[in-house]
Coordinates of C-alpha atoms in Angstrom, one line a residue:
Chain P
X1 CA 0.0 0.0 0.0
X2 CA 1.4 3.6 -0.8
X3 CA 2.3 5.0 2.3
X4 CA 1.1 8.2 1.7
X5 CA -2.5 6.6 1.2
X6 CA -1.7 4.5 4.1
X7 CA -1.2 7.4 6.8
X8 CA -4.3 9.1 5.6
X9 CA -6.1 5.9 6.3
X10 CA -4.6 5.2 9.3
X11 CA -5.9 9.3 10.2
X12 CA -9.2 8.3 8.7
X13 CA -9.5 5.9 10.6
X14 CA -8.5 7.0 14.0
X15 CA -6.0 4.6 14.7
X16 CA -2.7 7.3 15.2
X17 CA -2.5 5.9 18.7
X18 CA -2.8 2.7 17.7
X19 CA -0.2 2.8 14.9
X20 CA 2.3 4.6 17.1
X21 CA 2.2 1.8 19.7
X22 CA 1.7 -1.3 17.6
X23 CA 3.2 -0.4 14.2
X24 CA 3.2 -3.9 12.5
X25 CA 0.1 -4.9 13.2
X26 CA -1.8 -1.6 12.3
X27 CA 0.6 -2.6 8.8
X28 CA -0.3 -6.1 9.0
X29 CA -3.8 -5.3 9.1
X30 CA -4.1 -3.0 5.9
X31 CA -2.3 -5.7 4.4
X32 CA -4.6 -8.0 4.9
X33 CA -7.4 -5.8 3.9
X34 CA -5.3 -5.3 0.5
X35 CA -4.9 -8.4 0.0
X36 CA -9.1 -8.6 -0.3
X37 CA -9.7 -5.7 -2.1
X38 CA -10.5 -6.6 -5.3
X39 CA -11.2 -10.4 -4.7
X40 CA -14.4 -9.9 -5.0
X41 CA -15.5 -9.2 -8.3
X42 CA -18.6 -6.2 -8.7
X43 CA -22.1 -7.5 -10.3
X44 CA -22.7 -7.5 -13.5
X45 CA -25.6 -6.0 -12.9
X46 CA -25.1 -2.9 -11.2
X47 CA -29.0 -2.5 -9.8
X48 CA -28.3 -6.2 -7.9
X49 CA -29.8 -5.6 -4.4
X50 CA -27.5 -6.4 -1.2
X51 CA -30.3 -6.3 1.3
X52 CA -31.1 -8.5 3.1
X53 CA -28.0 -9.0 3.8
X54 CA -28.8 -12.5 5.3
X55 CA -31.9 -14.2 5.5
X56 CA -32.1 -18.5 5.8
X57 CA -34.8 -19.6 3.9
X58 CA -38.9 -18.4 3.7
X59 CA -39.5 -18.7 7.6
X60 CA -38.1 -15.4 8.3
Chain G
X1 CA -21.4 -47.7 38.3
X2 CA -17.5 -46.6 38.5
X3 CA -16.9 -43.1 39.3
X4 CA -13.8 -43.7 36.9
X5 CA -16.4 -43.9 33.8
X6 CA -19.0 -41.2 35.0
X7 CA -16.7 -38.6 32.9
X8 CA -17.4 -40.3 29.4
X9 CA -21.2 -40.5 29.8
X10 CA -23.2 -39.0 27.5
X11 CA -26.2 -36.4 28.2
X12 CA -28.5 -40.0 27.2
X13 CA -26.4 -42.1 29.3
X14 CA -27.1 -39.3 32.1
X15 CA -30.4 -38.9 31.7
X16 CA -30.8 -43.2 31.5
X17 CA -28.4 -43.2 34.7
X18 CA -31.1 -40.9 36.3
X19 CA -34.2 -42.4 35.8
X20 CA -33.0 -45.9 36.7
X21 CA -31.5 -44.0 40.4
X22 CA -28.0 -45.6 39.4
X23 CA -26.7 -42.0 39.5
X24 CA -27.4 -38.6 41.0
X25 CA -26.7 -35.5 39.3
X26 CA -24.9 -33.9 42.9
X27 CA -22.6 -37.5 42.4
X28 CA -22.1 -36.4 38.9
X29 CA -21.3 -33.2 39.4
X30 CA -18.5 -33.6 42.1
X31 CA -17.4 -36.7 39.7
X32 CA -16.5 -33.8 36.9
X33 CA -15.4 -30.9 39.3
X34 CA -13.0 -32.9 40.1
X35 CA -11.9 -34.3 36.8
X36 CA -11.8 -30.5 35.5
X37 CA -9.5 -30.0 38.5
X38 CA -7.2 -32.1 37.3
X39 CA -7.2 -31.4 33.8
X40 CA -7.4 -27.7 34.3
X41 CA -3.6 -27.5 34.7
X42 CA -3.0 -29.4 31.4
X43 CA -5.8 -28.1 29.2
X44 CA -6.9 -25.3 30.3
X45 CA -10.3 -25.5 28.7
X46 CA -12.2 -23.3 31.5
X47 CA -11.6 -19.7 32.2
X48 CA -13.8 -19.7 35.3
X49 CA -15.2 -22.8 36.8
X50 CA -18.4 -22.4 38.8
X51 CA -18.0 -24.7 41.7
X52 CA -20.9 -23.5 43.6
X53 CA -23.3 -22.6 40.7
X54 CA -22.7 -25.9 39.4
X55 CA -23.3 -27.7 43.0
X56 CA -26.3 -25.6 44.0
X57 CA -27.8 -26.4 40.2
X58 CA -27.1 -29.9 40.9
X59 CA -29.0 -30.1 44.4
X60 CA -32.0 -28.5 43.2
X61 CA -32.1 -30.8 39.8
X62 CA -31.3 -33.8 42.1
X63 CA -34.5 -32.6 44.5
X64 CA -36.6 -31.9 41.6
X65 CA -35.7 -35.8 39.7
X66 CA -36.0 -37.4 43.1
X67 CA -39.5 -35.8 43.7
X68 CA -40.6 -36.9 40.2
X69 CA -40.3 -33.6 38.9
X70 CA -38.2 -34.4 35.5
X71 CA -37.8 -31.2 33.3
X72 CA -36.4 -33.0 30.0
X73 CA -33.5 -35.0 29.0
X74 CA -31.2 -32.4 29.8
X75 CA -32.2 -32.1 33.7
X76 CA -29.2 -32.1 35.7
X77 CA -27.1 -32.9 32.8
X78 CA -23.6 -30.9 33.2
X79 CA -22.5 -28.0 30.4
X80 CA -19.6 -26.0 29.0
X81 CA -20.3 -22.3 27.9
X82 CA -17.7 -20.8 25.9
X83 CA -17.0 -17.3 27.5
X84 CA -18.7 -15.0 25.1
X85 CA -21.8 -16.5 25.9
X86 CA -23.4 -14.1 29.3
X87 CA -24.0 -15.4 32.6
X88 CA -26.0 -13.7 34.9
X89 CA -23.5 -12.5 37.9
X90 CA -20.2 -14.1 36.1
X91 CA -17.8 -12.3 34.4
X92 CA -17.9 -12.9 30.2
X93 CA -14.2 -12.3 29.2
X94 CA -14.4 -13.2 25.5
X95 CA -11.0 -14.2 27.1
X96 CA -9.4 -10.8 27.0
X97 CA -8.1 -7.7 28.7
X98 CA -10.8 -5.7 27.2
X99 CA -13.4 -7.3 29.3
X100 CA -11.9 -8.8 32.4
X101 CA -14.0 -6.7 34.4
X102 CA -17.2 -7.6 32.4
X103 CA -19.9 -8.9 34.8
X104 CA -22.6 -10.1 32.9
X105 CA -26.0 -9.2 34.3
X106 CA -28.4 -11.1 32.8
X107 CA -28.5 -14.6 31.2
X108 CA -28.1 -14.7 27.1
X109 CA -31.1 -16.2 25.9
X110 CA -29.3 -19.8 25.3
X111 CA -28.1 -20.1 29.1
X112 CA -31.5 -19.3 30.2
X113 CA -32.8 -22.0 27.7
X114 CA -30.4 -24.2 29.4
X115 CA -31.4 -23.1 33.1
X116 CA -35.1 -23.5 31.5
X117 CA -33.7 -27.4 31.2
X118 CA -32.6 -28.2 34.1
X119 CA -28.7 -28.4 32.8
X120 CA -25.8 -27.5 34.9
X121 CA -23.8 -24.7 34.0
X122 CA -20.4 -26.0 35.4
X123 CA -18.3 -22.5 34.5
X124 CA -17.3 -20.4 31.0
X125 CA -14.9 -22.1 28.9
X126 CA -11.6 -20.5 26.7
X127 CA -12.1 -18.8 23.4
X128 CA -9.7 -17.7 21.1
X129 CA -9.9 -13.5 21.8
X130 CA -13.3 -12.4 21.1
X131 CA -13.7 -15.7 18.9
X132 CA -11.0 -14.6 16.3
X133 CA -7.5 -13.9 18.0
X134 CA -5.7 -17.3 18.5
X135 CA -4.6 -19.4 19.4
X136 CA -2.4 -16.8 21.3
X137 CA 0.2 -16.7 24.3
X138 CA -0.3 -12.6 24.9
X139 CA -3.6 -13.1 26.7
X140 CA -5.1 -13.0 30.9
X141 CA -5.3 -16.8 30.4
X142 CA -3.9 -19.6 28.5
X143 CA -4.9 -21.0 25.4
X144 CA -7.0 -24.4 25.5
X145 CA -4.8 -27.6 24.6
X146 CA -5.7 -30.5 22.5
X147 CA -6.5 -33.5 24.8
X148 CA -5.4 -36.3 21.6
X149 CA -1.9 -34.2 22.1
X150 CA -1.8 -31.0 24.5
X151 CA 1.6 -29.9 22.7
X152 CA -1.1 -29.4 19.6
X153 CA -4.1 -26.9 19.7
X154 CA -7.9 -28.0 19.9
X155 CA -9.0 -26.0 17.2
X156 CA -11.3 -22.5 17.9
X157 CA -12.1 -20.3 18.5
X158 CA -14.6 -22.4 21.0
X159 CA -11.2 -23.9 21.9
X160 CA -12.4 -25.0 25.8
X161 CA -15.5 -26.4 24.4
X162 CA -13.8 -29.1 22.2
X163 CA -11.4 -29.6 25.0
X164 CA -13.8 -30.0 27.4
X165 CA -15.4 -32.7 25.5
X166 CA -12.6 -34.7 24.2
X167 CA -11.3 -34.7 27.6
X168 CA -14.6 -36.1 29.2
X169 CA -14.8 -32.4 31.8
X170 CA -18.7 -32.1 30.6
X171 CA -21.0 -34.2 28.0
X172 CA -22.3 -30.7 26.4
X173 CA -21.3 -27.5 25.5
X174 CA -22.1 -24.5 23.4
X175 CA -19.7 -22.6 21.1
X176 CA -20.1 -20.0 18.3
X177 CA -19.4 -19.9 14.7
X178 CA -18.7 -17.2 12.5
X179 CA -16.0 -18.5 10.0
X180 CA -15.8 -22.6 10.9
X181 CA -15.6 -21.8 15.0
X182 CA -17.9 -25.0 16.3
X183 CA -16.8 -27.2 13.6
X184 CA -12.7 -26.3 13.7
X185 CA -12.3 -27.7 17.2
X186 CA -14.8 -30.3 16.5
X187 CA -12.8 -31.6 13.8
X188 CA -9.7 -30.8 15.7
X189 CA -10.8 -32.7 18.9
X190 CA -12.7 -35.6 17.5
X191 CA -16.0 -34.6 18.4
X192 CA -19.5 -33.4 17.2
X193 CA -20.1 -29.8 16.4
X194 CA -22.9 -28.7 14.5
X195 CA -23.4 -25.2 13.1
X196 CA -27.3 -25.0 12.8
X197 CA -29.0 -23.0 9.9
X198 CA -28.7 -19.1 10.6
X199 CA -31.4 -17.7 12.9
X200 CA -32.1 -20.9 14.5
X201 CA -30.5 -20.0 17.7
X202 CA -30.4 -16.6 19.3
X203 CA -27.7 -14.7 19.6
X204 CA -29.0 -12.1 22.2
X205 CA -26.4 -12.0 25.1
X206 CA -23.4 -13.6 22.9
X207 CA -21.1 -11.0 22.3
X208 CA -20.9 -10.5 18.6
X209 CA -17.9 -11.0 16.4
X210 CA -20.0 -10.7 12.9
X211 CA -23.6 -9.7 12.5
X212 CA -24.3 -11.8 9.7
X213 CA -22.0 -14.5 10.2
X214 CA -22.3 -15.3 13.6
X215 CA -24.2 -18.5 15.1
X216 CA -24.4 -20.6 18.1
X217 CA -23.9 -24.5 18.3
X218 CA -24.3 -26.7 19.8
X219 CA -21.1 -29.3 20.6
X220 CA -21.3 -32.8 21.7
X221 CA -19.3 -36.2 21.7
X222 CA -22.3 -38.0 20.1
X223 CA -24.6 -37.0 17.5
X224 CA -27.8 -37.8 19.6
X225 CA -26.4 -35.0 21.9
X226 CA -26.3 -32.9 19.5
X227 CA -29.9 -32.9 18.6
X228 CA -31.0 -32.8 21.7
X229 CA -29.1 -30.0 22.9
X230 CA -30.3 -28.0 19.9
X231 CA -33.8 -28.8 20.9
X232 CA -33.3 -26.8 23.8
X233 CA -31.5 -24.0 22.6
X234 CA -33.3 -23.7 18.8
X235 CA -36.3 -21.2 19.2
X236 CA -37.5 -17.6 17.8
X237 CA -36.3 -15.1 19.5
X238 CA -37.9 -11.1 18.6
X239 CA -35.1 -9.5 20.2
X240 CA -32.7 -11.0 18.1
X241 CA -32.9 -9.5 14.3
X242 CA -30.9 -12.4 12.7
X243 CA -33.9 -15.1 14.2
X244 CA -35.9 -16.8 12.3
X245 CA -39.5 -17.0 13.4
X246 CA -39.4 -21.0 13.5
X247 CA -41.5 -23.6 15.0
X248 CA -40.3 -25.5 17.5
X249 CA -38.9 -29.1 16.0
X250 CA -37.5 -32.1 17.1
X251 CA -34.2 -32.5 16.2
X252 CA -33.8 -36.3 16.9
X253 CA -36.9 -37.0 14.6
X254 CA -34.7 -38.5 11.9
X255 CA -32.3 -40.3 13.9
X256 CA -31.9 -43.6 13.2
X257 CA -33.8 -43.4 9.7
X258 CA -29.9 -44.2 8.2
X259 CA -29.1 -42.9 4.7
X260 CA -30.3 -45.6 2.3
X261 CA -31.8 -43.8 -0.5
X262 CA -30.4 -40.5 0.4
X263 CA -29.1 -38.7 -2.4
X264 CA -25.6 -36.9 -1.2
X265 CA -23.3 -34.3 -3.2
X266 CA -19.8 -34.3 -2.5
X267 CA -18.1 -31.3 -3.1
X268 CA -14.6 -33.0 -4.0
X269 CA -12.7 -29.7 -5.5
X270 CA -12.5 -28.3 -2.3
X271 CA -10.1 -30.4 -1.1
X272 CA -8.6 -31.8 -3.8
X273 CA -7.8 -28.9 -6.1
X274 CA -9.0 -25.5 -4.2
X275 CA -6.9 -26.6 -1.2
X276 CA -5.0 -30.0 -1.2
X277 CA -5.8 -31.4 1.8
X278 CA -3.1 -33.6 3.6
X279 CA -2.8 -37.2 2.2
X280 CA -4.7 -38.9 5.5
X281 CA -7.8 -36.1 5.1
X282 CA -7.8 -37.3 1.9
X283 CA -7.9 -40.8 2.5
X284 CA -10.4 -40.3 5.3
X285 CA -12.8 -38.7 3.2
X286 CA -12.4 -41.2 0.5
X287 CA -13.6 -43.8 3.2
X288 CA -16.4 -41.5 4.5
X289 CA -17.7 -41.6 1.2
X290 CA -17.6 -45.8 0.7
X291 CA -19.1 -45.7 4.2
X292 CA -21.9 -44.1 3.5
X293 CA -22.1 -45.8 0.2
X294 CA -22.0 -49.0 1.9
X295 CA -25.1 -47.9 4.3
X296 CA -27.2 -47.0 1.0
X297 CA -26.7 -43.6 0.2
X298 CA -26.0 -42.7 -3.7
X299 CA -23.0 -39.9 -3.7
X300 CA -22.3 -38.1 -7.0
X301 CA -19.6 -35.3 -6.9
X302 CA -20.9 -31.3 -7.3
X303 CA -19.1 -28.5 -7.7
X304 CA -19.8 -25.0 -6.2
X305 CA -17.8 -21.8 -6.4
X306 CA -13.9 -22.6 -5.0
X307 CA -13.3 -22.2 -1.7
X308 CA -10.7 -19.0 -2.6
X309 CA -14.6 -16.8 -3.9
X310 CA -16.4 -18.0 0.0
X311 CA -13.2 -17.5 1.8
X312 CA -12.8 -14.0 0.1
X313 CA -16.8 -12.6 1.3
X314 CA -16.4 -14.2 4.3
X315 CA -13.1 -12.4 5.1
X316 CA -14.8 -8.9 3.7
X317 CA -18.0 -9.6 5.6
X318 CA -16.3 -10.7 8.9
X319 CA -13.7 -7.9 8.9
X320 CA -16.0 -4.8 8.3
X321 CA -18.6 -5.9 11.0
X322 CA -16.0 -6.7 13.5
X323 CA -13.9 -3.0 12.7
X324 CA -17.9 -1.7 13.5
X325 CA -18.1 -3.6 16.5
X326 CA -13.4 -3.0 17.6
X327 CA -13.0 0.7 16.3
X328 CA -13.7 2.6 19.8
X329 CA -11.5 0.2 21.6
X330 CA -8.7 -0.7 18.8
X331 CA -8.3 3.3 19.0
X332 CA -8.6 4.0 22.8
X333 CA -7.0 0.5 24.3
X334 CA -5.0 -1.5 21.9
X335 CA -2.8 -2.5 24.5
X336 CA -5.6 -4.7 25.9
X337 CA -6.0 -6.5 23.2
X338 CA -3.8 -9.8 21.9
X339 CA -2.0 -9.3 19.0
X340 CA -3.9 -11.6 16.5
X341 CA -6.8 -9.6 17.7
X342 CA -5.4 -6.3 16.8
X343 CA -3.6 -7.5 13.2
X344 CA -7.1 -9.7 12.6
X345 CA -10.3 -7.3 14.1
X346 CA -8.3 -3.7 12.2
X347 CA -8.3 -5.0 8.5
X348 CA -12.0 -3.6 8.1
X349 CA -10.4 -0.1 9.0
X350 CA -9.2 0.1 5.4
X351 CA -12.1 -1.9 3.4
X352 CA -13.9 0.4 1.5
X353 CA -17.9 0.5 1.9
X354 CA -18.4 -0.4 -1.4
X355 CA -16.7 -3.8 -1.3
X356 CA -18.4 -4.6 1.8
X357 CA -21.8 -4.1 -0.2
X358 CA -20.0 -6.1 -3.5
X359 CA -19.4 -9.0 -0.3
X360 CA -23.1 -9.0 0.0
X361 CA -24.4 -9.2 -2.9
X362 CA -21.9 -11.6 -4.4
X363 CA -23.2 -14.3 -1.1
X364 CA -26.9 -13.7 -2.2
X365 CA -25.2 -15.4 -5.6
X366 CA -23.3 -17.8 -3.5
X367 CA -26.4 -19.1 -1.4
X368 CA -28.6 -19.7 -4.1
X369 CA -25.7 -22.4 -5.9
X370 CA -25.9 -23.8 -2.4
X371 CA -29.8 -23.8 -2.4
X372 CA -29.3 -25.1 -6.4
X373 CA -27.0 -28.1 -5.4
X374 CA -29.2 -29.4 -2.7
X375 CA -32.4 -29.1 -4.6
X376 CA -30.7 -32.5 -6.2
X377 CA -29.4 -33.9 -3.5
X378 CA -30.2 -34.2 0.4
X379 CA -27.1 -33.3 2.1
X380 CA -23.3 -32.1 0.7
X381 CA -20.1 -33.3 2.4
X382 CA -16.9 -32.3 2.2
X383 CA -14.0 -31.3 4.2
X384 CA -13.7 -29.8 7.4
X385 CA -10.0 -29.1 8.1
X386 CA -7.7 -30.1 5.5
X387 CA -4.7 -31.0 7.9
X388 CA -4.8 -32.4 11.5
X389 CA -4.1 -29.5 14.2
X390 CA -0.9 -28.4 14.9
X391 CA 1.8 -28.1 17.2
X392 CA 0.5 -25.0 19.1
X393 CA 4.0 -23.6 19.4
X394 CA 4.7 -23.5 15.6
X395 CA 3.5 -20.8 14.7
X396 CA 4.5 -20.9 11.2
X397 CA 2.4 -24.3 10.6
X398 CA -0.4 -23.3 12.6
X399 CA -0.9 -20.3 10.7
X400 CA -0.4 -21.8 7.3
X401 CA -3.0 -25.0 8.7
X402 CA -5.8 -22.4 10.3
X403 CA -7.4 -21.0 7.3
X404 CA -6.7 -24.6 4.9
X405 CA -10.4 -25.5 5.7
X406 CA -13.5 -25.7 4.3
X407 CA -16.1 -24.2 6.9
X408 CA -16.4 -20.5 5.8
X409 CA -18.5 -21.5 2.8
X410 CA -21.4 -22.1 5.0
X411 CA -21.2 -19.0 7.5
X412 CA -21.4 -17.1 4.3
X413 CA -24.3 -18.8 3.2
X414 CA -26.0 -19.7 6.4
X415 CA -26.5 -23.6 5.6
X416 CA -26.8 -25.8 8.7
X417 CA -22.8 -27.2 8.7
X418 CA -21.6 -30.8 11.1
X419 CA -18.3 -31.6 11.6
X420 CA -17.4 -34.6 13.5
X421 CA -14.4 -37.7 13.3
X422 CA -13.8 -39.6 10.6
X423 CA -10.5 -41.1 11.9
X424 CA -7.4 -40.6 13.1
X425 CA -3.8 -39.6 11.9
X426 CA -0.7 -41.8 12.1
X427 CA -0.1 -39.7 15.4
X428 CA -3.0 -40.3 16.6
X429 CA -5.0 -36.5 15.5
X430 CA -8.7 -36.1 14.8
X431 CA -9.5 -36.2 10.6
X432 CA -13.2 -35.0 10.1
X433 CA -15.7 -34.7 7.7
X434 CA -18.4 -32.0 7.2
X435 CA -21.9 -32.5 6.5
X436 CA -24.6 -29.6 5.2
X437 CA -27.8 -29.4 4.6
X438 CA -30.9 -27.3 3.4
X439 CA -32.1 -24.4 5.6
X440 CA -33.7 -25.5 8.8
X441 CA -33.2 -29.4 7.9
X442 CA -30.8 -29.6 10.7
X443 CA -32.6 -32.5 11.4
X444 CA -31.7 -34.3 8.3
X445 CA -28.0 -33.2 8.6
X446 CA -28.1 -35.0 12.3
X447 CA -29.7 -38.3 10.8
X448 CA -26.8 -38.6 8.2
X449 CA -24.0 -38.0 10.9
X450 CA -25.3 -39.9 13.3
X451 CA -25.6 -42.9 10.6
X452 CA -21.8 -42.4 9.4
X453 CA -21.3 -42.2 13.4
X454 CA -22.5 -45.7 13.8
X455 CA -21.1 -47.0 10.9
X456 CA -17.8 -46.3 12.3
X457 CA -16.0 -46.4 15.7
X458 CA -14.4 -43.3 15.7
X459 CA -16.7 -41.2 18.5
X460 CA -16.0 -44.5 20.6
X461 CA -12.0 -43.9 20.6
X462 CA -11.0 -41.9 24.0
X463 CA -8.1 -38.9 24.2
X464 CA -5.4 -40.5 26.3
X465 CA -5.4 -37.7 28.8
X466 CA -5.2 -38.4 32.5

């Protein structure tokens, strides 16, 4: 991740404190994250609904 | 009876033991405090045990059977309780810093289910940190060991749950699942866990890890356990806006119906090509397969999206609602937290919204090829973990092993999911198998495991813990 982009995210986020404690695992995190983004590929369909967002069956 | 063999007995045997007068639940009781005493050391599969709560429940249930006054099956039958699950008047940890002080003051709707019973709460069991950060070595309390092989972990993150069982401290216990968390340790530990269908069981007064994800389950040695404990638990509740509004069921109504004509998918690719399982998974679900081919089911192979498309909206999904639920305390007491939990609950930080909404709408997709392949076929099985557990102090292997597994698709999609043994390594480790069903045919999901369990003689094989 750019660092640049990653320090305003980290502001963005509110997690200065955090970084300036625990470093790597602030880092570790946004790795992660990046590591996600993208994996998931948008609908073809761009009006495709998300809600509800989880529902088992007709008995709800 | 020998107080030696009280500790394996199942919530049946119990209940048999009961009615007969061969056994009292006080006898019982002091039988497993005392077992948990010395396995506590070892194990360390309870964060708090209830000594007194568990006596004083098993004096009145003892009252109550000897006066005739028989609640159910589970009346003064003993139970684990992971520790995110609330107490009234005990502290719920979620085994960390964060919440060491947290007295719970009212039941969760499942322990007052249980209470409803008759059961015995015998104390609050380890967790991996707020069901996601383990297992870890920076917390108040030690991580749960694996009773097959305590220099290996028990799965999680209802790690005390499966440790509990395997290592005969209590006949029942309740864990959660939000990414494979009933069904890792049960695979891990040799034991029964079942993941019901989402919104069966309530999850008001569990503390939440992900919205959408999360469940409760129910975690057994035997598969008749299983259903009964979920008949107790299972139930609509209004408060809770993930429940369904169910009927009351039986679980056990299909047990011993066997498989014969039972049509089964097995979703092979998931071990064999999205994630190579070790050889002796393999093998074991290869057997699984004759077994239940022997017993008269017909199993054809399926294929559904890889586990690589699940694993990614479950990690999006899980990450963004657990930053939601973290953020005020990542950014005001990170030093309370483990450091799995910080590097694992801060990735939704940095996930944009819109990917959290492309998560969503990409499971709708992935639950209706899940409803699609069981509108041919009764029940799917596949993997559960694709290695045995590892050696909790190699960290290297145990974080390449953790994610190799193939529970995640189901927390995304909300299918009723059963792990349980289906043999054992060269080392002697838990193998499992996983068994899913349609929405809110738990019960047919229970009939099938409980006919591979008797078909086999795996749940009959002890831990050699002493």
């Amino acid at each position: 991740m750019d660092e640049e982009l990653f320090r305003a995210l980290i502001r963005a986020s509110g997690l200065e404190r955090t970084f300036a404690a625990y470093p790597d695992d602030v880092r570790a995190a946004a790795e992660q994250a990046l590591r996600t983004a993208g994996a998931i590929p948008e609908p073809a369909d761009p009006r495709a609904e998300p809600w509800p967002p989880m529902q088992a069956g007709p008995e709800l | 009876m020998y107080m030696t063999d009280l500790h394996w007995l199942s919530a049946a045997d119990i209940a048999a033991a009961y009615a007969a007068k061969t056994l009292s639940p006080v006898e019982l009781t002091q039988a497993l405090l005392a077992r948990i005493e010395k396995l506590q050391p070892k194990l360390h599969a309870f964060i708090r045990i209830d000594p007194e709560g568990a006596l004083a429940s098993a004096r009145a249930a003892e009252a109550e059977i000897m006066a005739g006054r028989t609640r159910g099956k589970l009346h003064g039958v003993p139970v684990g309780l992971k520790d995110i699950i609330d107490v009234a008047n005990l502290p719920t940890t979620a085994h960390s810093r964060v919440l060491i002080d947290n007295i719970a003051s009212a039941d969760a709707v499942v322990t007052g289910k249980l209470r409803g019973a008759g059961a015995i709460i015998m104390g609050k069991l380890a967790t991996h940190e707020f069901a996601i950060g383990g297992p870890s070595h920076d917390l108040p309390w030690p991580a749960a060991r694996n009773p097959w092989n305590p220099d290996h972990h028990p799965g999680g993150s209802s790690s005390g749950s499966g440790a509990g069982l395997a290592s005969g401290q209590f006949p029942l216990a309740l864990g959660s699942d939000t990414g494979g968390s009933v069904r890792n340790p049960a695979s891990a530990c040799g034991i029964v866990g079942l993941k019901p269908t989402y919104g069966l069981v309530s999850r008001r007064g569990v503390f939440p890890l992900s919205f959408t994800l999360d469940h409760v389950g129910p975690m057994t040695r035997t598969v008749a356990d299983n259903a009964t404990l979920l008949d107790v638990i299972a139930g609509h509740d209004p408060a809770d806006p993930g429940s369904a509004a169910t009927k009351a069921q039986n679980f056990g109504r299909e047990l011993g119906h066997g498989v014969r004509g039972l049509r089964i998918g097995f979703i092979r690719h998931f071990h064999e090509t999205d994630m190579p399982a070790h050889l002796e998974v393999t093998a074991a679900l290869e057997i699984a397969e004759r077994v239940l081919e022997a017993e008269g089911a017909s199993v054809r192979t399926i294929t559904l999206p890889s586990l690589d498309e699940f694993s990614a909206v479950n990690r999006v999904i899980l990450t963004s609602e657990a930053w939601a639920i973290h953020a005020k305390w990542l950014r005001e007491q990170p030093q309370n937290y483990g450091e799995l939990s910080r590097q694992r609950l801060m990735p939704g930080a940095f996930i944009p919204a819109g990917d959290y909404i492309n998560a969503q709408r990409r499971r709708l997709s992935m639950i209706a090829a899940v409803n699609d392949a069981l509108r041919d076929h009764d029940i799917l099985m596949c993997a559960s973990s694709m290695d045995p557990a590892s050696d909790i102090h190699d960290f290297a292997e145990t974080s390449r092993t953790y994610p190799r597994q193939a529970r995640t698709p189901f927390n995304v999609t909300g299918h009723p999911a059963l792990a349980m043994c289906a043999g054992f390594s060269s080392v002697g480790l838990p193998l499992s198998v996983q068994f899913v069903g349609r929405y809110f045919a738990d019960a047919t999901v229970l009939r099938v495991a409980q006919a591979y369990e008797r078909a086999t003689d795996w749940h009959k094989r002890r831990a050699p813990i002493r």
